[in-house]
mmCIF file of C-alpha atoms in Angstrom:
data_model
loop_
_atom_site.group_PDB
_atom_site.id
_atom_site.type_symbol
_atom_site.label_atom_id
_atom_site.label_comp_id
_atom_site.label_asym_id
_atom_site.label_seq_id
_atom_site.Cartn_x
_atom_site.Cartn_y
_atom_site.Cartn_z
ATOM 1 C CA MET A 1 121.860 88.270 99.097
ATOM 2 C CA PRO A 2 118.063 88.057 99.435
ATOM 3 C CA VAL A 3 116.556 85.948 102.203
ATOM 4 C CA PRO A 4 115.936 82.370 100.960
ATOM 5 C CA GLY A 5 112.241 81.869 100.237
ATOM 6 C CA ALA A 6 111.433 85.582 100.308
ATOM 7 C CA PRO A 7 108.773 86.407 97.712
ATOM 8 C CA VAL A 8 109.244 88.112 94.388
ATOM 9 C CA VAL A 9 106.530 90.716 93.889
ATOM 10 C CA LEU A 10 105.329 91.469 90.363
ATOM 11 C CA PHE A 11 102.994 94.425 90.138
ATOM 12 C CA LEU A 12 101.093 95.979 87.256
ATOM 13 C CA PRO A 13 100.261 99.703 87.256
ATOM 14 C CA ALA A 14 96.976 99.748 85.348
ATOM 15 C CA ARG A 15 94.190 102.054 84.300
ATOM 16 C CA ASP A 16 91.263 100.679 82.269
ATOM 17 C CA GLU A 17 93.082 97.502 81.214
ATOM 18 C CA VAL A 18 90.237 95.021 81.796
ATOM 19 C CA ALA A 19 90.704 93.598 78.277
ATOM 20 C CA THR A 20 94.257 92.417 78.992
ATOM 21 C CA VAL A 21 94.998 92.356 82.738
ATOM 22 C CA ALA A 22 93.807 88.768 83.257
ATOM 23 C CA ASP A 23 95.984 87.520 80.394
ATOM 24 C CA VAL A 24 99.030 89.299 81.783
ATOM 25 C CA LEU A 25 98.477 87.860 85.264
ATOM 26 C CA ALA A 26 97.947 84.365 83.837
ATOM 27 C CA ARG A 27 101.430 84.499 82.277
ATOM 28 C CA ALA A 28 103.164 85.284 85.569
ATOM 29 C CA PRO A 29 105.019 82.282 87.024
ATOM 30 C CA ARG A 30 104.052 81.020 90.464
ATOM 31 C CA THR A 31 107.694 80.570 91.451
ATOM 32 C CA VAL A 32 111.068 81.749 90.179
ATOM 33 C CA THR A 33 114.187 79.677 90.816
ATOM 34 C CA VAL A 34 117.560 81.391 90.754
ATOM 35 C CA ALA A 35 120.855 79.994 92.052
ATOM 36 C CA GLY A 36 119.028 76.941 93.348
ATOM 37 C CA ARG A 37 116.622 78.979 95.476
ATOM 38 C CA ASP A 38 112.872 79.061 94.979
ATOM 39 C CA HIS A 39 111.001 82.323 95.474
ATOM 40 C CA PRO A 40 107.192 82.409 95.381
ATOM 41 C CA VAL A 41 105.706 85.093 93.162
ATOM 42 C CA ARG A 42 103.054 87.459 94.495
ATOM 43 C CA THR A 43 101.104 89.588 92.065
ATOM 44 C CA LEU A 44 99.645 93.032 92.664
ATOM 45 C CA VAL A 45 97.637 95.376 90.472
ATOM 46 C CA VAL A 46 97.785 99.082 91.287
ATOM 47 C CA ASP A 47 94.409 100.062 89.856
ATOM 48 C CA ASP A 48 94.859 103.763 89.213
ATOM 49 C CA GLY A 49 91.336 105.112 88.757
ATOM 50 C CA SER A 50 89.957 102.469 86.381
ATOM 51 C CA VAL A 51 86.264 102.657 85.509
ATOM 52 C CA ASP A 52 86.070 99.413 83.519
ATOM 53 C CA GLY A 53 86.414 96.739 86.205
ATOM 54 C CA THR A 54 90.193 96.254 85.973
ATOM 55 C CA GLY A 55 90.490 95.752 89.731
ATOM 56 C CA ASP A 56 87.690 93.191 89.855
ATOM 57 C CA ALA A 57 89.273 91.215 87.003
ATOM 58 C CA ALA A 58 92.611 91.242 88.822
ATOM 59 C CA ARG A 59 91.076 89.988 92.078
ATOM 60 C CA ALA A 60 89.361 87.186 90.185
ATOM 61 C CA CYS A 61 92.837 86.067 89.062
ATOM 62 C CA GLY A 62 94.096 85.956 92.650
ATOM 63 C CA ALA A 63 96.094 89.174 92.563
ATOM 64 C CA ASP A 64 96.180 91.692 95.375
ATOM 65 C CA VAL A 65 94.725 95.045 94.354
ATOM 66 C CA VAL A 66 95.489 98.556 95.562
ATOM 67 C CA ARG A 67 92.981 101.115 94.333
ATOM 68 C CA THR A 68 94.074 104.711 93.752
ATOM 69 C CA PRO A 69 92.023 107.674 92.462
ATOM 70 C CA GLY A 70 93.813 108.343 89.154
ATOM 71 C CA LEU A 71 97.064 109.720 90.575
ATOM 72 C CA GLY A 72 99.164 109.021 87.482
ATOM 73 C CA LEU A 73 101.592 106.346 86.288
ATOM 74 C CA GLY A 74 104.554 107.622 88.284
ATOM 75 C CA ALA A 75 102.529 107.635 91.484
ATOM 76 C CA ALA A 76 101.197 104.128 90.758
ATOM 77 C CA VAL A 77 104.729 102.807 90.298
ATOM 78 C CA GLY A 78 105.839 104.423 93.544
ATOM 79 C CA ILE A 79 102.915 102.832 95.390
ATOM 80 C CA GLY A 80 103.684 99.412 93.916
ATOM 81 C CA LEU A 81 107.357 99.622 94.881
ATOM 82 C CA ALA A 82 106.499 100.622 98.448
ATOM 83 C CA TRP A 83 103.936 97.804 98.722
ATOM 84 C CA GLY A 84 106.438 95.237 97.479
ATOM 85 C CA ALA A 85 109.113 96.424 99.908
ATOM 86 C CA SER A 86 106.587 96.215 102.768
ATOM 87 C CA GLN A 87 106.067 92.523 101.976
ATOM 88 C CA GLY A 88 109.738 91.727 102.558
ATOM 89 C CA ALA A 89 110.241 90.980 98.875
ATOM 90 C CA ALA A 90 113.558 89.662 97.598
ATOM 91 C CA ALA A 91 112.834 91.569 94.388
ATOM 92 C CA VAL A 92 110.055 93.892 93.245
ATOM 93 C CA ALA A 93 109.326 93.847 89.525
ATOM 94 C CA PHE A 94 106.719 95.604 87.430
ATOM 95 C CA CYS A 95 105.468 95.690 83.872
ATOM 96 C CA ASP A 96 102.636 97.246 81.913
ATOM 97 C CA ALA A 97 99.257 95.502 81.902
ATOM 98 C CA ASP A 98 98.731 95.735 78.126
ATOM 99 C CA LEU A 99 100.584 92.582 76.932
ATOM 100 C CA GLU A 100 103.554 94.500 75.505
ATOM 101 C CA TYR A 101 105.828 92.679 77.977
ATOM 102 C CA ASP A 102 105.843 89.004 78.945
ATOM 103 C CA PRO A 103 105.632 88.120 82.658
ATOM 104 C CA ALA A 104 106.877 84.635 81.744
ATOM 105 C CA GLU A 105 110.327 86.264 81.473
ATOM 106 C CA LEU A 106 110.221 87.355 85.121
ATOM 107 C CA GLU A 107 112.957 84.924 86.163
ATOM 108 C CA THR A 108 115.387 86.414 83.629
ATOM 109 C CA LEU A 109 114.551 89.922 84.812
ATOM 110 C CA VAL A 110 115.025 89.318 88.548
ATOM 111 C CA ALA A 111 118.020 86.951 88.315
ATOM 112 C CA PRO A 112 120.679 89.711 88.691
ATOM 113 C CA VAL A 113 118.908 90.945 91.833
ATOM 114 C CA LEU A 114 118.487 87.485 93.360
ATOM 115 C CA THR A 115 122.147 86.609 92.760
ATOM 116 C CA GLY A 116 123.321 89.869 94.301
ATOM 117 C CA ALA A 117 124.762 91.160 91.015
ATOM 118 C CA ALA A 118 122.517 94.233 90.753
ATOM 119 C CA ASP A 119 120.046 96.396 92.630
ATOM 120 C CA TYR A 120 118.128 97.719 89.627
ATOM 121 C CA VAL A 121 117.446 95.817 86.405
ATOM 122 C CA VAL A 122 115.850 97.143 83.243
ATOM 123 C CA GLY A 123 114.548 94.785 80.571
ATOM 124 C CA SER A 124 115.879 96.115 77.295
ATOM 125 C CA ARG A 125 113.959 95.672 74.061
ATOM 126 C CA PHE A 126 117.105 96.468 72.076
ATOM 127 C CA LEU A 127 119.869 94.584 73.877
ATOM 128 C CA GLY A 128 121.144 91.815 71.642
ATOM 129 C CA GLY A 129 119.308 93.051 68.547
ATOM 130 C CA ALA A 130 116.750 95.603 67.400
ATOM 131 C CA ARG A 131 113.062 95.042 68.144
ATOM 132 C CA ARG A 132 110.198 96.065 65.910
ATOM 133 C CA MET A 133 108.570 99.222 67.220
ATOM 134 C CA LYS A 134 106.420 101.903 65.680
ATOM 135 C CA PRO A 135 108.779 104.476 64.103
ATOM 136 C CA HIS A 136 107.642 107.466 66.151
ATOM 137 C CA ARG A 137 107.924 105.486 69.400
ATOM 138 C CA GLU A 138 111.380 104.201 68.527
ATOM 139 C CA LEU A 139 112.539 107.720 67.676
ATOM 140 C CA GLY A 140 111.203 109.107 70.949
ATOM 141 C CA ASN A 141 112.668 106.221 72.928
ATOM 142 C CA ARG A 142 116.115 106.576 71.418
ATOM 143 C CA PHE A 143 116.133 110.328 72.022
ATOM 144 C CA LEU A 144 115.089 109.993 75.661
ATOM 145 C CA THR A 145 117.514 107.118 76.208
ATOM 146 C CA ALA A 146 120.368 109.235 74.845
ATOM 147 C CA LEU A 147 119.286 112.135 77.039
ATOM 148 C CA THR A 148 119.192 109.975 80.161
ATOM 149 C CA SER A 149 122.541 108.420 79.291
ATOM 150 C CA ALA A 150 124.059 111.875 78.886
ATOM 151 C CA SER A 151 122.618 112.869 82.257
ATOM 152 C CA THR A 152 124.492 109.977 83.905
ATOM 153 C CA ALA A 153 127.804 110.733 82.217
ATOM 154 C CA GLY A 154 130.798 110.995 84.502
ATOM 155 C CA ARG A 155 131.075 109.319 87.852
ATOM 156 C CA ARG A 156 127.908 107.204 87.493
ATOM 157 C CA GLY A 157 127.644 106.775 83.769
ATOM 158 C CA VAL A 158 125.927 103.556 82.683
ATOM 159 C CA PRO A 159 125.462 102.017 79.218
ATOM 160 C CA LEU A 160 121.743 102.556 78.659
ATOM 161 C CA THR A 161 120.014 100.946 75.679
ATOM 162 C CA ASP A 162 116.324 101.301 76.597
ATOM 163 C CA GLY A 163 115.489 104.212 78.851
ATOM 164 C CA GLN A 164 111.733 103.860 78.327
ATOM 165 C CA SER A 165 111.274 100.160 79.025
ATOM 166 C CA GLY A 166 108.205 99.299 81.084
ATOM 167 C CA TYR A 167 109.670 96.062 82.481
ATOM 168 C CA ARG A 168 111.953 96.582 85.495
ATOM 169 C CA ALA A 169 113.019 94.966 88.760
ATOM 170 C CA LEU A 170 114.518 96.325 91.973
ATOM 171 C CA SER A 171 115.969 94.761 95.080
ATOM 172 C CA GLY A 172 113.865 95.094 98.206
ATOM 173 C CA GLU A 173 116.317 97.679 99.539
ATOM 174 C CA ALA A 174 116.198 99.745 96.350
ATOM 175 C CA ALA A 175 112.393 99.549 96.216
ATOM 176 C CA ALA A 176 112.138 100.793 99.809
ATOM 177 C CA ALA A 177 114.529 103.685 99.129
ATOM 178 C CA THR A 178 113.027 104.833 95.833
ATOM 179 C CA VAL A 179 111.250 108.141 95.485
ATOM 180 C CA VAL A 180 109.438 108.526 92.155
ATOM 181 C CA ALA A 181 109.703 112.264 91.669
ATOM 182 C CA HIS A 182 106.979 112.725 89.053
ATOM 183 C CA ASP A 183 103.387 111.439 89.100
ATOM 184 C CA TYR A 184 103.008 111.694 85.321
ATOM 185 C CA ASN A 185 105.647 109.072 84.549
ATOM 186 C CA TYR A 186 108.631 107.319 86.092
ATOM 187 C CA ALA A 187 111.101 106.062 83.472
ATOM 188 C CA GLN A 188 113.928 108.595 83.489
ATOM 189 C CA VAL A 189 113.442 109.954 87.002
ATOM 190 C CA LEU A 190 113.474 106.442 88.516
ATOM 191 C CA THR A 191 116.792 105.645 86.858
ATOM 192 C CA LEU A 192 118.369 108.950 87.832
ATOM 193 C CA ASP A 193 117.112 108.639 91.415
ATOM 194 C CA LEU A 194 118.524 105.129 91.877
ATOM 195 C CA LEU A 195 121.858 105.928 90.236
ATOM 196 C CA GLY A 196 122.145 109.011 92.402
ATOM 197 C CA ARG A 197 121.721 106.819 95.474
ATOM 198 C CA GLY A 198 124.499 104.511 94.328
ATOM 199 C CA PHE A 199 122.436 101.464 93.379
ATOM 200 C CA ARG A 200 123.922 99.135 90.766
ATOM 201 C CA TYR A 201 122.258 99.072 87.350
ATOM 202 C CA VAL A 202 122.221 96.382 84.673
ATOM 203 C CA GLU A 203 120.069 95.486 81.674
ATOM 204 C CA VAL A 204 118.852 92.105 80.422
ATOM 205 C CA PRO A 205 117.277 91.323 77.031
ATOM 206 C CA ILE A 206 113.505 90.902 76.848
ATOM 207 C CA THR A 207 110.937 90.357 74.128
ATOM 208 C CA TYR A 208 108.368 92.943 73.130
ATOM 209 C CA ALA A 209 105.013 92.962 71.345
ATOM 210 C CA HIS A 210 103.011 95.865 69.994
ATOM 211 C CA ARG A 211 100.054 96.907 72.087
ATOM 212 C CA GLN A 212 96.893 95.517 70.451
ATOM 213 C CA VAL A 213 94.206 97.038 72.707
ATOM 214 C CA GLY A 214 93.849 100.708 73.623
ATOM 215 C CA ARG A 215 96.599 103.280 73.184
ATOM 216 C CA SER A 216 99.437 104.742 75.207
ATOM 217 C CA PHE A 217 98.808 108.035 76.991
ATOM 218 C CA VAL A 218 102.383 109.198 76.330
ATOM 219 C CA ARG A 219 102.851 111.935 73.733
ATOM 220 C CA LEU A 220 106.421 113.082 73.228
ATOM 221 C CA PRO A 221 105.862 116.890 73.346
ATOM 222 C CA THR A 222 103.786 116.603 76.532
ATOM 223 C CA TYR A 223 106.244 114.133 78.003
ATOM 224 C CA MET A 224 109.195 116.430 77.373
ATOM 225 C CA ARG A 225 107.410 119.439 78.823
ATOM 226 C CA ARG A 226 106.353 117.650 81.991
ATOM 227 C CA VAL A 227 109.277 115.323 82.682
ATOM 228 C CA LEU A 228 112.447 117.150 81.608
ATOM 229 C CA PRO A 229 112.362 119.711 84.463
ATOM 230 C CA THR A 230 112.027 116.867 86.977
ATOM 231 C CA MET A 231 114.920 114.984 85.391
ATOM 232 C CA TRP A 232 117.078 118.084 85.808
ATOM 233 C CA ARG A 233 116.019 118.507 89.423
ATOM 234 C CA VAL A 234 116.695 114.865 90.321
ATOM 235 C CA ARG A 235 120.088 114.903 88.620
ATOM 236 C CA ARG A 236 121.121 118.094 90.388
ATOM 237 C CA ALA A 237 120.200 116.516 93.723
ATOM 238 C CA TRP A 238 122.890 113.824 93.398
ATOM 239 C CA PRO A 239 125.254 113.994 96.368
ATOM 240 C CA ALA A 240 128.863 114.959 95.845
ATOM 241 C CA PRO A 241 131.110 111.973 95.067
ATOM 242 C CA THR A 242 132.984 110.446 97.979
ATOM 243 C CA ALA A 243 134.763 107.597 96.225
ATOM 244 C CA ARG A 244 135.243 106.264 92.726
ATOM 245 C CA PRO A 245 132.469 103.678 92.158
ATOM 246 C CA ALA A 246 132.987 100.379 90.380
ATOM 247 C CA PRO A 247 132.000 100.609 86.713
ATOM 248 C CA ALA A 248 128.467 99.589 85.827
ATOM 249 C CA SER A 249 127.861 96.968 83.189
ATOM 250 C CA VAL A 250 125.170 95.601 80.957
ATOM 251 C CA VAL A 251 124.326 91.994 81.778
ATOM 252 C CA ALA A 252 123.081 89.864 78.896
ATOM 253 C CA THR A 253 122.113 86.599 80.570
ATOM 254 C CA ARG A 254 120.745 85.147 77.375
ATOM 255 C CA ARG A 255 119.328 86.290 74.098
ATOM 256 C CA ILE A 256 115.565 85.797 73.939
#
């Protein structure tokens, strides 16, 4: 169980998100309360090479800021996880800075970690009912989710419903142990890395809104070309099984 009163860190990997980063930070709760324990929330923005003042806007909102020279989303996530673990966090969560995800739902996301039920939680946009999503993005997401699920089949198979979600939480131990194996992105390789290390995975339902400002950098052909080889490498690096693990489960704490 996490140390009582240990902080929950919420970080935003961001590049040129000055139009939305302040709104996202404003929605983050100051405290989350789970199982009768209060945990203060600390916010961090990993400003990955922004040229529009994203970091300055984040500081004005009271967030900590780590500036990086455009290393890529995967690298930014790895830096945020390491920073959160270094703060002695009870849980380290992250979401995009473009208002697609709601930081007000942070308590729901981190609850399985803070109760000791899970080490790694993914907020699913599809758990408990389909969410509206642009057709090409939904098609790509479902394909990559199926591919990741197939990669976990066997001794560490888990019931994945949203392999591309940008709203996730890890225990402090899992955050400290994580190695994000690809700078370009993190989604599939993070899941495969943590499952390979034996961390417990669950999903919780979250809400989702279409991005209204800017556009995603992800293009499916490029994504497949750059990420699939790393997925294969991470999966092949799983250690040989030593014991039959307890089955993983999807946790639906409530429908949002």
